[in-house]
Amino acid sequence: MIKFLKKHWMDILVIICVVALLAVLCMSVYTRFRFEKKWNIFWDYFVENNGYRKVLTGLQNTVYIAVLGLAIGLVIGTLIAVVKVLPGYKKLVRYAQTVCNIYVAFFRGTPIVVQLLLGYYILLPLLGVQLSQVNSCVLIFGLNSGAYISEIMRGGINSVDPGQLEAARAVGLPFSVSMLKVVVPQAVKNILPTLGNEFITLIKETAVVGYVGAMDITKAFQDQGSNSYEYMIPYLVMALIYIILVAFIAFLVKLMERRLAKSERRN
Amino acid sequence: MKDVTENVLIRTEKLTKRYGSLLVLDEIDEVIREGERVAIIGPSGSGKSTFLRCLNCMEDPTSGSIYFGGEDIADMRVDINRHRENIGMVFQSFNLFNNKTVLQNIMLAPVYVGKRNLRRAKVGNFFLPLTNLFRRQKKEPAEITTTKAEIVKAACENAMRLLERIGLSEKANVYPSTLSGGQKQRIAIVRALAMNPKVMLFDEPTSALDPEMVGEVLDLIRQLADEGMTMVIVTHEMGFAREVADRVLFMDGGKIAEQGSPAELFENPQNPRTQQFLKAVL
C-alpha cells in the first residue's frame, strides 16, 4: 500500500486536483449561470415570441446558399479543370489557362468575408446588378467554391487513366463529349469524398453571410441573443444544428459513394 | 510492287515524329490499300506503335502528311473526328469505358454520331430559307428519315448483334471490371466495329492478355480478316502475322527497314537487321 502510494503519489494528486476542479466548475456553472432561468428566457423568445420562424428562415437560407453555391461551384470548377488539363498547343488555350490561374489565385488567396464585402458592396453595384442579399451570397459562394473545386476536379481528371480519353477520341467523339461522357464521370467518382468535404466546408462557411445582412442560422441566433440579452443557450443550440446538418450531409455522401461504386462491383 | 494509285486508303508522305530531340519516325512513305492486311513487326522502340498511332492522329506528326478520305488529316485544320469515325482502333490495354456497361460502351459513339447528324440536318433545314438567300442555286432541305429514338434502337440492335457474334450477349449489362482480359479485348474490337470503320488499327492487341486468352482474340481478328476488313496490326505474334497478313513491314530505328509478303520476309529476309531480329524471336 505504502509502496503503491510512494510510486503513484503524483498521479493521485493530479486526479484529485482534476476531480476537485471539475466539481467546483460544475457547481459554479449551475449556480452562476442559472440554467433554468436562461432556458426559460430562451423558450420564451424562441417559441412564444415566434423566434423559431427566424431560425427556420435562416436554416432555409443556409442550405439554399450552400446547395446552389456548390452547384455553381461544380460547373465553374469542372470548366476550369478541363481548361487546365488541355494541351497548350494553341495560344487561346494558354490565355484561358492564365485567366483560370488568376481566378483561382484570387479566390483562394482572399478570405471569403473579403470576397463577400467586395462583391456585395462594390462589384455588384458597379455592374448595376440588382440581387437580393441571399442571391448575391449564392453567387459569391459559387465563385469561391468553384476555385477550390477546380483544383479537386483537376486531381480527379488526372487520376483517370489517359487511355480512357484516347479510346473515346479514337471512336470519333470530340474532346468535349469525351470529357463529359467518359472522363469527368469517372473523375467525379474518384473525388466524391473530397467533394463531400468541400460541401461541408461550404455549409460552415455560410456562417459569415450576416456580414452583408443575409439571414442564416448564425444571424438568426445572434439576433435572438441580442434581443433577449441571453446568449448561451441560443449559441449552444446553433452549434447543435450545424452538427446535425453536417452529419446528415456526411450520410448522404456515403450513400452516393455506394451508389457510384456499382461499376466496380461484381454481380 | 502493285499499282500505287489503286484503291489507296491511307497514304503517308514523309511522316516524321519527334519527341524533343528523339527521332521516332523518320520520313516514312507508306501506302495502305483497301482490303489489305498489313502486319508491322520490329524491336521495341522501333516506332511501330507510334506509326500506327499517327495513322489516326492519336499522336500528331511533327511533319509530313497522312492522306485519308481525300484529305490530309495531319493538317490541324481538318476535322479529325469525322475521319476517326472511319478508322477503328484497338488498344493494348483495352480501354473500355469503366463507367459504362458493355452495351453502353458499344452504343456510345454510334448514338452520338447519329444524333449529331440528325441535329445538324434539322438546324440546317431550319436556317435553309435564310442561307438560300445567298445561294444562286437553291438547296433542297435535307430529308429527315429518322428520329432520336430510332437511332438509339438501331444502335442497340447493332450492338446486340455484334455481341452475339462474339458470344457475349449475356454480358451486355455488366460493367467492364467484371470481365476477363480476353472478353474485354473482344468487346473493344466490336466497339470499334460498331462504327463500320473502313480500316482497323490494332496496337499490340494481345500483349496484355493471359496466354490462355490470346487465342480467342486472334480468332476474332482472323474472322475480320477473312471478311475482307482492311487492317493494320502491330504485333509480337510472329505466327499470327505470318498467317493473316498480306504484307509484313519490319521497322527499325524509325524507318521501314524491309517489307514484303510474309513468305518472303520470314523465309528469306534480305536486311541484316531483319535477319538478326527474326533469328532472335523465332
Coordinates of C-alpha atoms in Angstrom, one line a residue:
Chain A
M1 CA 0.0 0.0 0.0
I2 CA 2.7 2.4 1.0
K3 CA 4.8 1.2 -1.9
F4 CA 1.9 2.0 -4.2
L5 CA 1.4 5.5 -2.7
K6 CA 5.1 6.2 -3.0
K7 CA 5.1 5.2 -6.6
H8 CA 1.9 6.9 -7.7
W9 CA 1.5 9.8 -5.4
M10 CA 1.9 12.3 -8.2
D11 CA -0.8 10.7 -10.4
I12 CA -3.2 10.5 -7.4
L13 CA -2.6 14.2 -6.7
V14 CA -3.3 15.1 -10.3
I15 CA -6.5 13.0 -10.3
I16 CA -7.7 14.6 -7.1
C17 CA -7.0 18.1 -8.4
V18 CA -8.8 17.5 -11.6
V19 CA -11.9 16.0 -9.9
A20 CA -11.9 18.9 -7.5
L21 CA -11.6 21.4 -10.2
L22 CA -14.5 19.8 -12.2
A23 CA -16.7 19.7 -9.2
V24 CA -16.1 23.4 -8.5
L25 CA -16.7 24.2 -12.1
C26 CA -20.0 22.3 -12.2
M27 CA -21.1 23.9 -9.0
S28 CA -20.3 27.4 -10.3
V29 CA -21.8 26.7 -13.7
Y30 CA -25.0 25.6 -12.0
T31 CA -25.2 28.4 -9.5
R32 CA -23.6 31.2 -11.6
F33 CA -25.1 30.5 -15.0
R34 CA -28.6 29.7 -13.7
F35 CA -29.6 27.3 -16.4
E36 CA -33.2 27.2 -15.5
K37 CA -33.7 30.9 -15.8
K38 CA -31.7 31.0 -19.1
W39 CA -33.7 28.2 -20.5
N40 CA -36.9 30.0 -19.6
I41 CA -35.8 33.1 -21.3
F42 CA -34.7 31.1 -24.4
W43 CA -38.0 29.3 -24.5
D44 CA -39.9 32.5 -24.1
Y45 CA -38.3 34.1 -27.1
F46 CA -37.9 31.0 -29.2
V47 CA -41.4 29.6 -29.0
E48 CA -43.7 32.0 -27.5
N49 CA -42.5 35.1 -29.3
N50 CA -42.0 33.2 -32.7
G51 CA -38.2 33.3 -32.6
Y52 CA -38.2 30.0 -34.3
R53 CA -39.5 31.5 -37.5
K54 CA -36.4 33.5 -38.0
V55 CA -34.3 30.4 -37.3
L56 CA -36.3 28.4 -39.9
T57 CA -35.7 31.2 -42.5
G58 CA -32.0 31.1 -41.5
L59 CA -31.8 27.3 -41.9
Q60 CA -33.5 27.5 -45.2
N61 CA -31.1 30.2 -46.4
T62 CA -28.0 28.4 -45.2
V63 CA -29.0 25.2 -47.1
Y64 CA -30.1 27.3 -50.1
I65 CA -26.8 29.2 -50.3
A66 CA -24.7 26.1 -49.7
V67 CA -26.5 23.8 -52.2
L68 CA -26.7 26.4 -55.0
G69 CA -23.2 27.6 -54.3
L70 CA -22.0 24.0 -54.7
A71 CA -23.9 23.6 -57.9
I72 CA -22.4 26.8 -59.4
G73 CA -19.0 25.8 -58.0
L74 CA -19.2 22.4 -59.6
V75 CA -19.9 23.9 -63.1
I76 CA -17.2 26.5 -62.8
G77 CA -14.7 24.1 -61.2
T78 CA -15.2 21.5 -63.9
L79 CA -14.8 24.1 -66.6
I80 CA -11.6 25.4 -65.1
A81 CA -10.2 22.0 -64.5
V82 CA -10.9 20.9 -68.1
V83 CA -9.2 24.1 -69.4
K84 CA -6.3 23.4 -67.2
V85 CA -5.7 19.9 -68.4
L86 CA -6.0 20.9 -72.1
P87 CA -2.7 20.5 -74.0
G88 CA -1.4 24.1 -74.5
Y89 CA -0.8 24.0 -78.3
K90 CA -2.9 26.9 -79.1
K91 CA -2.4 30.5 -77.9
L92 CA -6.1 30.8 -77.0
V93 CA -5.8 27.8 -74.6
R94 CA -2.8 29.3 -72.9
Y95 CA -4.6 32.6 -72.4
A96 CA -7.6 30.8 -71.0
Q97 CA -5.3 28.9 -68.6
T98 CA -3.7 32.2 -67.4
V99 CA -7.2 33.6 -66.7
C100 CA -8.1 30.5 -64.8
N101 CA -4.9 30.7 -62.8
I102 CA -5.6 34.3 -61.8
Y103 CA -9.2 33.4 -60.9
V104 CA -8.1 30.6 -58.7
A105 CA -5.3 32.6 -57.1
F106 CA -7.8 35.4 -56.2
F107 CA -10.5 33.2 -54.7
R108 CA -8.1 31.1 -52.8
G109 CA -5.9 34.0 -51.7
T110 CA -8.6 36.2 -50.1
P111 CA -10.9 35.4 -47.2
I112 CA -14.5 34.6 -48.0
V113 CA -15.6 37.6 -45.9
V114 CA -13.5 40.0 -48.0
Q115 CA -15.0 38.5 -51.2
L116 CA -18.5 38.9 -49.8
L117 CA -17.9 42.5 -48.9
L118 CA -16.2 43.3 -52.2
G119 CA -18.8 41.5 -54.2
Y120 CA -21.9 42.8 -52.4
Y121 CA -20.9 46.4 -51.6
I122 CA -18.7 47.2 -54.6
L123 CA -18.7 44.8 -57.6
L124 CA -22.5 44.2 -57.9
P125 CA -23.5 47.9 -57.5
L126 CA -20.7 48.8 -60.0
L127 CA -22.1 46.4 -62.5
G128 CA -25.6 47.6 -61.8
V129 CA -26.8 44.1 -60.9
Q130 CA -29.8 44.0 -58.6
L131 CA -29.6 40.9 -56.5
S132 CA -31.1 40.1 -53.1
Q133 CA -28.7 39.6 -50.2
V134 CA -29.2 35.9 -50.2
N135 CA -28.7 35.6 -54.0
S136 CA -25.6 37.7 -54.0
C137 CA -24.3 35.3 -51.3
V138 CA -25.1 32.4 -53.6
L139 CA -23.2 34.0 -56.4
I140 CA -20.1 34.7 -54.3
F141 CA -20.1 31.4 -52.6
G142 CA -20.5 29.7 -56.0
L143 CA -17.5 31.6 -57.4
N144 CA -15.5 30.9 -54.3
S145 CA -16.1 27.1 -54.2
G146 CA -15.5 27.0 -58.0
A147 CA -11.9 27.9 -57.3
Y148 CA -11.5 25.1 -54.8
I149 CA -13.5 22.5 -56.7
S150 CA -11.4 23.2 -59.8
E151 CA -8.3 22.0 -58.1
I152 CA -10.1 19.0 -56.7
M153 CA -11.5 18.2 -60.1
R154 CA -8.1 18.6 -61.8
G155 CA -6.7 16.0 -59.5
G156 CA -9.7 13.7 -60.2
I157 CA -9.3 14.1 -64.0
N158 CA -5.6 13.4 -63.7
S159 CA -6.4 10.2 -61.7
V160 CA -8.4 8.8 -64.7
D161 CA -6.4 6.5 -67.0
P162 CA -5.4 8.6 -70.1
G163 CA -6.3 5.5 -72.2
Q164 CA -10.0 6.3 -71.4
L165 CA -9.7 9.7 -73.2
E166 CA -7.7 8.1 -76.0
A167 CA -10.3 5.4 -76.6
A168 CA -13.1 7.9 -76.6
R169 CA -11.3 10.1 -79.1
A170 CA -10.4 7.1 -81.2
V171 CA -14.1 6.2 -81.9
G172 CA -14.6 9.7 -83.2
L173 CA -16.0 11.6 -80.2
P174 CA -14.8 15.2 -79.9
F175 CA -12.8 16.3 -76.9
S176 CA -15.7 18.0 -75.1
V177 CA -18.0 14.9 -75.4
S178 CA -15.3 12.5 -74.4
M179 CA -14.6 14.6 -71.3
L180 CA -18.3 14.9 -70.4
K181 CA -19.4 11.3 -71.0
V182 CA -16.3 9.3 -70.1
V183 CA -13.6 11.1 -68.2
V184 CA -15.5 13.5 -65.8
P185 CA -18.0 10.9 -64.5
Q186 CA -15.0 8.7 -63.6
A187 CA -13.2 11.7 -62.1
V188 CA -16.3 12.6 -60.0
K189 CA -16.5 9.1 -58.7
N190 CA -12.9 9.3 -57.5
I191 CA -13.2 12.7 -55.8
L192 CA -16.7 12.2 -54.3
P193 CA -15.4 12.0 -50.7
T194 CA -13.4 15.2 -51.2
L195 CA -16.4 16.9 -52.8
G196 CA -18.5 16.0 -49.8
N197 CA -15.9 17.5 -47.6
E198 CA -16.0 20.7 -49.7
F199 CA -19.8 20.8 -49.3
I200 CA -19.4 20.5 -45.5
T201 CA -16.8 23.3 -45.5
L202 CA -19.2 25.4 -47.6
I203 CA -22.1 24.9 -45.2
K204 CA -20.0 26.1 -42.3
E205 CA -18.5 29.0 -44.2
T206 CA -22.0 30.4 -44.9
A207 CA -22.0 31.5 -41.2
V208 CA -20.4 34.7 -42.4
V209 CA -23.2 35.9 -44.7
G210 CA -24.5 38.0 -41.8
Y211 CA -21.8 40.5 -42.9
V212 CA -23.9 41.6 -45.8
G213 CA -27.2 41.3 -43.9
A214 CA -28.4 37.9 -45.1
M215 CA -30.4 35.9 -42.6
D216 CA -28.8 32.5 -41.9
I217 CA -28.7 30.2 -38.8
T218 CA -25.9 32.2 -37.2
K219 CA -27.5 35.5 -37.8
A220 CA -30.9 34.2 -36.5
F221 CA -29.4 33.1 -33.2
Q222 CA -27.3 36.1 -32.9
D223 CA -30.4 38.3 -33.2
Q224 CA -32.2 36.2 -30.7
G225 CA -29.3 36.5 -28.3
S226 CA -29.1 40.3 -28.6
N227 CA -32.9 40.6 -28.3
S228 CA -33.1 38.6 -25.1
Y229 CA -29.7 39.6 -23.6
E230 CA -29.1 35.9 -23.3
Y231 CA -26.6 34.2 -25.5
M232 CA -25.5 30.9 -24.0
I233 CA -28.4 28.6 -24.9
P234 CA -29.0 30.1 -28.4
Y235 CA -25.3 29.6 -29.3
L236 CA -25.3 26.0 -28.0
V237 CA -28.4 25.2 -30.0
M238 CA -26.9 26.9 -33.0
A239 CA -23.8 24.6 -32.8
L240 CA -26.0 21.6 -32.4
I241 CA -28.0 22.5 -35.5
Y242 CA -24.7 22.8 -37.5
I243 CA -23.5 19.4 -36.2
I244 CA -26.8 17.7 -37.2
L245 CA -26.7 19.3 -40.7
V246 CA -23.1 18.2 -41.3
A247 CA -23.8 14.7 -40.1
F248 CA -26.8 14.5 -42.4
I249 CA -24.6 15.6 -45.4
A250 CA -21.9 13.1 -44.5
F251 CA -24.6 10.4 -44.5
L252 CA -25.8 11.4 -47.9
V253 CA -22.3 11.4 -49.3
K254 CA -21.8 7.9 -48.0
L255 CA -25.0 6.8 -49.8
M256 CA -23.9 8.4 -53.1
E257 CA -20.5 6.8 -52.9
R258 CA -22.0 3.4 -52.5
R259 CA -24.3 4.1 -55.5
L260 CA -21.5 5.2 -57.7
A261 CA -19.3 2.3 -56.8
K262 CA -21.6 -0.1 -58.6
S263 CA -19.4 -0.2 -61.7
E264 CA -16.7 -1.7 -59.6
R265 CA -18.8 -4.5 -58.0
R266 CA -19.2 -7.9 -59.4
N267 CA -22.7 -9.0 -59.8
Chain B
M1 CA 5.0 -3.6 -106.2
K2 CA 1.4 -3.2 -107.3
D3 CA 0.0 -0.1 -108.9
V4 CA 0.3 2.6 -106.2
T5 CA -2.7 4.7 -107.1
E6 CA -5.2 1.8 -107.0
N7 CA -7.6 1.6 -104.1
V8 CA -5.3 3.6 -101.7
L9 CA -6.9 4.0 -98.3
I10 CA -4.2 5.6 -96.3
R11 CA -1.0 7.2 -97.7
T12 CA 1.7 8.7 -95.6
E13 CA 4.2 11.1 -97.1
K14 CA 7.5 11.9 -95.3
L15 CA 5.8 11.2 -92.0
T16 CA 8.1 12.3 -89.2
K17 CA 7.6 12.3 -85.5
R18 CA 10.0 13.7 -82.9
Y19 CA 9.8 13.7 -79.1
G20 CA 12.1 16.6 -78.3
S21 CA 15.4 15.6 -79.9
L22 CA 14.4 11.9 -80.2
L23 CA 13.6 11.0 -83.7
V24 CA 10.9 8.3 -83.6
L25 CA 9.6 8.2 -87.1
D26 CA 12.0 9.2 -90.0
E27 CA 10.2 10.3 -93.1
I28 CA 8.0 7.3 -93.7
D29 CA 6.3 6.9 -97.1
E30 CA 3.8 4.1 -97.0
V31 CA 0.6 3.1 -98.5
I32 CA -2.3 1.0 -97.1
R33 CA -4.6 -0.2 -99.8
E34 CA -8.3 -1.3 -99.4
G35 CA -8.7 -4.8 -98.3
E36 CA -5.1 -5.2 -97.4
R37 CA -3.9 -6.8 -94.1
V38 CA -0.6 -5.3 -93.0
A39 CA 1.4 -6.5 -90.0
I40 CA 4.1 -4.4 -88.5
I41 CA 6.8 -6.1 -86.6
G42 CA 10.0 -4.9 -85.1
P43 CA 12.0 -4.5 -81.9
S44 CA 10.9 -2.3 -79.0
G45 CA 11.4 1.4 -79.6
S46 CA 11.5 1.0 -83.4
G47 CA 8.5 3.3 -83.8
K48 CA 5.9 0.8 -84.9
S49 CA 3.3 1.8 -82.3
T50 CA 3.9 5.4 -82.9
F51 CA 3.5 4.9 -86.7
L52 CA 0.2 3.2 -86.0
R53 CA -1.0 5.9 -83.6
C54 CA 0.0 8.5 -86.2
L55 CA -2.4 6.9 -88.8
N56 CA -5.4 8.2 -86.9
C57 CA -3.6 11.2 -85.4
M58 CA -3.7 9.9 -81.8
E59 CA -0.1 11.3 -82.0
D60 CA 0.2 14.5 -84.1
P61 CA 3.1 14.0 -86.5
T62 CA 5.9 16.6 -86.3
S63 CA 5.9 16.9 -90.1
G64 CA 4.7 15.2 -93.2
S65 CA 1.2 14.3 -94.4
I66 CA -1.3 11.5 -93.9
Y67 CA -3.9 11.2 -96.7
F68 CA -7.2 9.5 -95.7
G69 CA -10.6 10.1 -97.3
G70 CA -9.2 12.6 -99.7
E71 CA -7.8 14.9 -97.0
D72 CA -4.5 15.4 -95.3
I73 CA -5.5 14.5 -91.7
A74 CA -2.2 15.6 -90.3
D75 CA -3.3 19.2 -91.1
M76 CA -4.6 20.7 -87.8
R77 CA -7.5 22.5 -89.6
V78 CA -9.1 19.2 -90.7
D79 CA -11.9 17.9 -88.5
I80 CA -10.1 14.8 -87.3
N81 CA -13.2 13.4 -85.5
R82 CA -15.0 12.9 -88.8
H83 CA -12.2 10.8 -90.1
R84 CA -11.7 8.9 -86.9
E85 CA -15.2 7.6 -87.2
N86 CA -13.9 5.6 -90.2
I87 CA -10.7 4.4 -88.5
G88 CA -11.3 1.8 -85.8
M89 CA -8.6 1.4 -83.2
V90 CA -7.9 -1.3 -80.7
F91 CA -5.5 -0.7 -77.8
Q92 CA -3.1 -2.9 -75.9
S93 CA -4.8 -2.2 -72.6
F94 CA -8.4 -2.5 -74.0
N95 CA -9.5 0.9 -72.6
L96 CA -13.2 0.1 -72.3
F97 CA -15.1 2.9 -70.6
N98 CA -15.2 1.9 -67.0
N99 CA -18.2 4.0 -66.1
K100 CA -20.4 2.4 -68.8
T101 CA -21.8 -1.0 -69.2
V102 CA -20.7 -3.2 -72.1
L103 CA -23.7 -2.3 -74.2
Q104 CA -23.3 1.4 -73.4
N105 CA -19.6 1.1 -74.4
I106 CA -20.6 -0.1 -77.8
M107 CA -23.5 2.3 -78.3
L108 CA -21.9 5.5 -77.1
A109 CA -20.2 6.6 -80.4
P110 CA -22.8 5.5 -82.9
V111 CA -25.6 7.1 -80.9
Y112 CA -23.6 10.3 -80.5
V113 CA -22.7 10.5 -84.2
G114 CA -26.3 9.6 -85.3
K115 CA -27.9 12.3 -83.0
R116 CA -25.3 14.8 -84.1
N117 CA -26.0 14.3 -87.8
L118 CA -29.8 14.5 -87.1
R119 CA -29.3 17.7 -85.2
R120 CA -27.1 19.2 -87.9
A121 CA -29.7 18.3 -90.6
K122 CA -32.5 19.9 -88.5
V123 CA -30.6 23.1 -87.8
G124 CA -29.5 23.2 -91.5
N125 CA -33.2 22.9 -92.6
F126 CA -34.3 25.5 -90.1
F127 CA -31.9 28.1 -91.5
L128 CA -32.3 27.0 -95.1
P129 CA -34.6 29.8 -96.1
L130 CA -32.1 32.3 -94.8
T131 CA -29.0 30.6 -96.3
N132 CA -30.7 30.1 -99.6
L133 CA -31.0 33.9 -99.9
F134 CA -27.2 33.9 -100.6
R135 CA -27.2 30.9 -102.9
R136 CA -27.6 31.2 -106.7
Q137 CA -28.6 27.5 -106.8
K138 CA -31.2 27.0 -104.2
K139 CA -30.7 24.0 -102.0
E140 CA -33.4 21.4 -101.2
P141 CA -34.0 20.7 -97.5
A142 CA -32.2 17.6 -96.2
E143 CA -34.5 14.7 -95.8
I144 CA -35.0 13.6 -92.2
T145 CA -36.0 10.0 -92.2
T146 CA -35.2 9.0 -88.6
T147 CA -35.8 10.1 -85.0
K148 CA -33.6 10.0 -81.9
A149 CA -35.5 7.0 -80.6
E150 CA -34.9 5.1 -83.8
I151 CA -31.2 6.0 -83.8
V152 CA -30.8 4.6 -80.3
K153 CA -32.9 1.5 -81.2
A154 CA -30.8 0.8 -84.3
A155 CA -27.5 1.3 -82.4
C156 CA -28.8 -1.0 -79.6
E157 CA -29.8 -3.7 -82.1
N158 CA -26.5 -3.4 -83.9
A159 CA -24.6 -3.7 -80.6
M160 CA -26.5 -6.8 -79.6
R161 CA -25.8 -8.3 -83.0
L162 CA -22.1 -7.7 -82.5
L163 CA -22.2 -9.1 -79.0
E164 CA -24.0 -12.2 -80.2
R165 CA -21.4 -12.6 -82.8
I166 CA -18.6 -12.8 -80.2
G167 CA -20.9 -14.8 -77.9
L168 CA -21.0 -12.3 -75.1
S169 CA -24.6 -11.1 -75.4
E170 CA -25.4 -12.2 -71.8
K171 CA -22.7 -9.7 -70.7
A172 CA -24.5 -6.7 -72.2
N173 CA -25.4 -5.1 -69.0
V174 CA -22.4 -5.7 -66.8
Y175 CA -19.5 -3.3 -66.2
P176 CA -16.1 -4.0 -67.8
S177 CA -14.5 -4.5 -64.4
T178 CA -16.3 -7.9 -64.1
L179 CA -14.8 -9.2 -67.4
S180 CA -11.7 -11.2 -68.2
G181 CA -9.0 -9.7 -70.4
G182 CA -9.9 -11.6 -73.5
Q183 CA -13.6 -10.7 -73.1
K184 CA -12.6 -7.0 -72.7
Q185 CA -10.4 -7.0 -75.8
R186 CA -13.1 -8.7 -77.9
I187 CA -15.6 -6.1 -76.8
A188 CA -13.1 -3.4 -77.5
I189 CA -12.9 -4.8 -81.1
V190 CA -16.6 -4.8 -81.6
R191 CA -16.9 -1.4 -80.1
A192 CA -14.6 -0.2 -82.9
L193 CA -16.6 -2.3 -85.4
A194 CA -19.9 -0.6 -84.4
M195 CA -18.9 2.5 -86.3
N196 CA -18.5 0.5 -89.5
P197 CA -14.9 1.6 -90.0
K198 CA -13.1 1.4 -93.3
V199 CA -9.9 0.3 -91.6
M200 CA -9.0 -1.2 -88.2
L201 CA -5.8 -0.4 -86.4
F202 CA -4.6 -2.9 -83.8
D203 CA -2.0 -1.8 -81.4
E204 CA -0.5 -5.0 -79.9
P205 CA -4.0 -6.4 -79.2
T206 CA -2.8 -9.5 -77.4
S207 CA 0.3 -8.2 -75.5
A208 CA -1.6 -7.5 -72.2
L209 CA -3.5 -10.8 -72.2
D210 CA -3.0 -14.1 -70.4
P211 CA -1.6 -16.7 -72.9
E212 CA -4.8 -18.6 -72.5
M213 CA -6.9 -15.7 -73.8
V214 CA -4.7 -14.8 -76.8
G215 CA -6.4 -17.4 -79.0
E216 CA -10.0 -16.1 -78.7
V217 CA -8.9 -12.5 -79.6
L218 CA -6.7 -13.7 -82.5
D219 CA -9.6 -15.8 -83.8
L220 CA -11.9 -12.7 -83.9
I221 CA -9.2 -10.7 -85.7
R222 CA -8.8 -13.6 -88.2
Q223 CA -12.5 -13.7 -88.8
L224 CA -12.4 -10.0 -89.6
A225 CA -9.5 -10.5 -91.9
D226 CA -11.4 -13.3 -93.7
E227 CA -14.3 -10.9 -94.2
G228 CA -12.0 -8.5 -96.1
M229 CA -11.6 -5.8 -93.5
T230 CA -8.6 -3.6 -94.1
M231 CA -6.4 -3.8 -91.1
V232 CA -3.0 -2.7 -89.8
I233 CA -1.7 -4.8 -86.9
V234 CA 1.3 -4.1 -84.7
T235 CA 2.1 -7.4 -83.1
H236 CA 4.7 -9.6 -81.5
E237 CA 2.8 -12.8 -82.5
M238 CA 5.0 -13.7 -85.5
G239 CA 3.0 -16.8 -86.3
F240 CA -0.2 -14.8 -86.4
A241 CA 1.4 -12.1 -88.6
R242 CA 2.6 -14.7 -91.0
E243 CA -0.7 -16.4 -91.2
V244 CA -3.0 -13.4 -91.5
A245 CA -1.0 -10.7 -93.2
D246 CA -0.7 -10.0 -96.9
R247 CA 2.3 -7.8 -96.3
V248 CA 4.7 -7.5 -93.4
L249 CA 6.6 -4.4 -92.5
F250 CA 9.7 -4.7 -90.5
M251 CA 10.5 -1.4 -88.7
D252 CA 13.8 -0.4 -87.1
G253 CA 15.0 3.0 -85.9
G254 CA 12.0 4.9 -87.1
K255 CA 12.2 3.5 -90.7
I256 CA 10.7 0.7 -92.5
A257 CA 13.8 -1.4 -92.9
E258 CA 12.2 -4.1 -95.0
Q259 CA 8.8 -5.2 -96.3
G260 CA 7.3 -7.9 -98.3
S261 CA 4.9 -10.8 -98.3
P262 CA 5.1 -13.0 -95.2
A263 CA 6.7 -15.8 -97.1
E264 CA 9.5 -13.5 -98.5
L265 CA 10.1 -11.7 -95.2
F266 CA 10.1 -14.7 -92.9
E267 CA 11.8 -17.2 -95.1
N268 CA 14.3 -15.1 -96.9
P269 CA 15.0 -11.8 -95.2
Q270 CA 17.4 -9.5 -97.1
N271 CA 18.2 -6.9 -94.5
P272 CA 20.8 -8.0 -91.9
R273 CA 18.8 -6.3 -89.1
T274 CA 15.7 -8.3 -90.1
Q275 CA 17.7 -11.5 -90.1
Q276 CA 19.1 -10.7 -86.7
F277 CA 15.6 -9.9 -85.3
L278 CA 13.9 -12.9 -86.8
K279 CA 16.7 -15.2 -85.5
A280 CA 16.1 -13.9 -82.0
V281 CA 12.3 -14.2 -81.9
L282 CA 11.6 -17.3 -84.0

